[in-house]
Amino acid sequence: MRPCWASSSASSPVVAGPPAQARARSSLSGALLLSAAVDKDLPTLQATAMVLGLLYMLIVLAADVAYRVLDPRIRLGAAA
């Protein structure tokens, strides 16, 4: 079975930039999570879910911090 990003002909090369690499990483973690669930590998399932959860929390935290920095109308601790 060929991966979905594989080229169908030799004349059309596969261009893999950062978005494609990020998509491949996320599909690998999803495949790991799925295979751990199917194989009933609880430690791998727990570790993968924890890492993905922490990654999600860090992304949300970075978005909140960036929003605070970029929007000068936001004041911390001010009464509404």
PDB file of C-alpha atoms in Angstrom:
ATOM      1  CA  MET A   1       0.000   0.000   0.000  1.00  0.00           C
ATOM      2  CA  ARG A   2       1.427   3.361  -1.031  1.00  0.00           C
ATOM      3  CA  PRO A   3       1.240   6.436   1.181  1.00  0.00           C
ATOM      4  CA  CYS A   4      -1.257   9.099   0.104  1.00  0.00           C
ATOM      5  CA  TRP A   5       1.545  11.598  -0.619  1.00  0.00           C
ATOM      6  CA  ALA A   6       3.408   9.287  -3.015  1.00  0.00           C
ATOM      7  CA  SER A   7       3.738  10.439  -6.593  1.00  0.00           C
ATOM      8  CA  SER A   8       1.797   8.494  -9.194  1.00  0.00           C
ATOM      9  CA  SER A   9       4.366   9.021 -11.946  1.00  0.00           C
ATOM     10  CA  ALA A  10       8.096   9.598 -12.198  1.00  0.00           C
ATOM     11  CA  SER A  11       7.615  12.846 -14.134  1.00  0.00           C
ATOM     12  CA  SER A  12       5.778  14.615 -11.303  1.00  0.00           C
ATOM     13  CA  PRO A  13       8.068  14.944  -8.274  1.00  0.00           C
ATOM     14  CA  VAL A  14       6.682  15.121  -4.771  1.00  0.00           C
ATOM     15  CA  VAL A  15       7.237  18.503  -3.160  1.00  0.00           C
ATOM     16  CA  ALA A  16       7.298  18.187   0.615  1.00  0.00           C
ATOM     17  CA  GLY A  17       7.543  21.427   2.522  1.00  0.00           C
ATOM     18  CA  PRO A  18       6.861  22.241   6.162  1.00  0.00           C
ATOM     19  CA  PRO A  19       3.049  21.901   5.864  1.00  0.00           C
ATOM     20  CA  ALA A  20       3.403  18.436   4.363  1.00  0.00           C
ATOM     21  CA  GLN A  21       5.880  17.450   7.057  1.00  0.00           C
ATOM     22  CA  ALA A  22       3.566  18.699   9.802  1.00  0.00           C
ATOM     23  CA  ARG A  23       0.680  16.767   8.270  1.00  0.00           C
ATOM     24  CA  ALA A  24       2.846  13.628   8.115  1.00  0.00           C
ATOM     25  CA  ARG A  25       3.833  14.030  11.777  1.00  0.00           C
ATOM     26  CA  SER A  26       0.245  14.452  12.871  1.00  0.00           C
ATOM     27  CA  SER A  27      -0.881  11.433  10.877  1.00  0.00           C
ATOM     28  CA  LEU A  28       1.925   9.393  12.421  1.00  0.00           C
ATOM     29  CA  SER A  29       0.796  10.278  15.935  1.00  0.00           C
ATOM     30  CA  GLY A  30      -2.775   9.465  14.957  1.00  0.00           C
ATOM     31  CA  ALA A  31      -1.659   6.149  13.487  1.00  0.00           C
ATOM     32  CA  LEU A  32       0.278   5.407  16.681  1.00  0.00           C
ATOM     33  CA  LEU A  33      -2.777   6.225  18.788  1.00  0.00           C
ATOM     34  CA  LEU A  34      -5.016   4.071  16.604  1.00  0.00           C
ATOM     35  CA  SER A  35      -2.635   1.107  16.511  1.00  0.00           C
ATOM     36  CA  ALA A  36      -2.175   1.290  20.294  1.00  0.00           C
ATOM     37  CA  ALA A  37      -5.940   1.229  20.736  1.00  0.00           C
ATOM     38  CA  VAL A  38      -6.389  -1.712  18.368  1.00  0.00           C
ATOM     39  CA  ASP A  39      -3.520  -3.660  19.989  1.00  0.00           C
ATOM     40  CA  LYS A  40      -4.788  -2.766  23.492  1.00  0.00           C
ATOM     41  CA  ASP A  41      -1.371  -1.298  24.342  1.00  0.00           C
ATOM     42  CA  LEU A  42      -2.480   0.839  27.280  1.00  0.00           C
ATOM     43  CA  PRO A  43       0.881   2.482  28.192  1.00  0.00           C
ATOM     44  CA  THR A  44       1.463   3.636  24.590  1.00  0.00           C
ATOM     45  CA  LEU A  45      -2.139   4.785  24.325  1.00  0.00           C
ATOM     46  CA  GLN A  46      -1.873   6.797  27.542  1.00  0.00           C
ATOM     47  CA  ALA A  47       1.494   8.326  26.633  1.00  0.00           C
ATOM     48  CA  THR A  48       0.378   9.307  23.136  1.00  0.00           C
ATOM     49  CA  ALA A  49      -2.856  10.838  24.416  1.00  0.00           C
ATOM     50  CA  MET A  50      -0.944  12.734  27.103  1.00  0.00           C
ATOM     51  CA  VAL A  51       1.608  14.101  24.628  1.00  0.00           C
ATOM     52  CA  LEU A  52      -1.113  15.180  22.202  1.00  0.00           C
ATOM     53  CA  GLY A  53      -3.049  16.807  25.055  1.00  0.00           C
ATOM     54  CA  LEU A  54       0.026  18.691  26.257  1.00  0.00           C
ATOM     55  CA  LEU A  55       0.780  19.804  22.718  1.00  0.00           C
ATOM     56  CA  TYR A  56      -2.777  21.111  22.375  1.00  0.00           C
ATOM     57  CA  MET A  57      -2.486  22.982  25.683  1.00  0.00           C
ATOM     58  CA  LEU A  58       0.806  24.586  24.620  1.00  0.00           C
ATOM     59  CA  ILE A  59      -0.692  25.722  21.322  1.00  0.00           C
ATOM     60  CA  VAL A  60      -3.682  27.272  23.109  1.00  0.00           C
ATOM     61  CA  LEU A  61      -1.358  28.971  25.622  1.00  0.00           C
ATOM     62  CA  ALA A  62       0.795  30.362  22.801  1.00  0.00           C
ATOM     63  CA  ALA A  63      -2.321  31.708  21.069  1.00  0.00           C
ATOM     64  CA  ASP A  64      -3.492  33.382  24.293  1.00  0.00           C
ATOM     65  CA  VAL A  65      -0.087  34.975  24.878  1.00  0.00           C
ATOM     66  CA  ALA A  66       0.147  36.130  21.264  1.00  0.00           C
ATOM     67  CA  TYR A  67      -3.359  37.621  21.491  1.00  0.00           C
ATOM     68  CA  ARG A  68      -2.366  39.483  24.666  1.00  0.00           C
ATOM     69  CA  VAL A  69       0.788  40.853  23.028  1.00  0.00           C
ATOM     70  CA  LEU A  70      -0.845  41.815  19.735  1.00  0.00           C
ATOM     71  CA  ASP A  71      -4.020  43.436  21.110  1.00  0.00           C
ATOM     72  CA  PRO A  72      -3.241  46.498  23.265  1.00  0.00           C
ATOM     73  CA  ARG A  73      -6.877  46.803  24.444  1.00  0.00           C
ATOM     74  CA  ILE A  74      -6.520  43.765  26.699  1.00  0.00           C
ATOM     75  CA  ARG A  75      -5.524  44.531  30.281  1.00  0.00           C
ATOM     76  CA  LEU A  76      -4.940  41.843  32.859  1.00  0.00           C
ATOM     77  CA  GLY A  77      -6.843  42.201  36.125  1.00  0.00           C
ATOM     78  CA  ALA A  78      -8.974  45.137  34.971  1.00  0.00           C
ATOM     79  CA  ALA A  79     -12.622  45.328  35.967  1.00  0.00           C
ATOM     80  CA  ALA A  80     -14.993  44.907  33.041  1.00  0.00           C
TER      81      ALA A  80
END
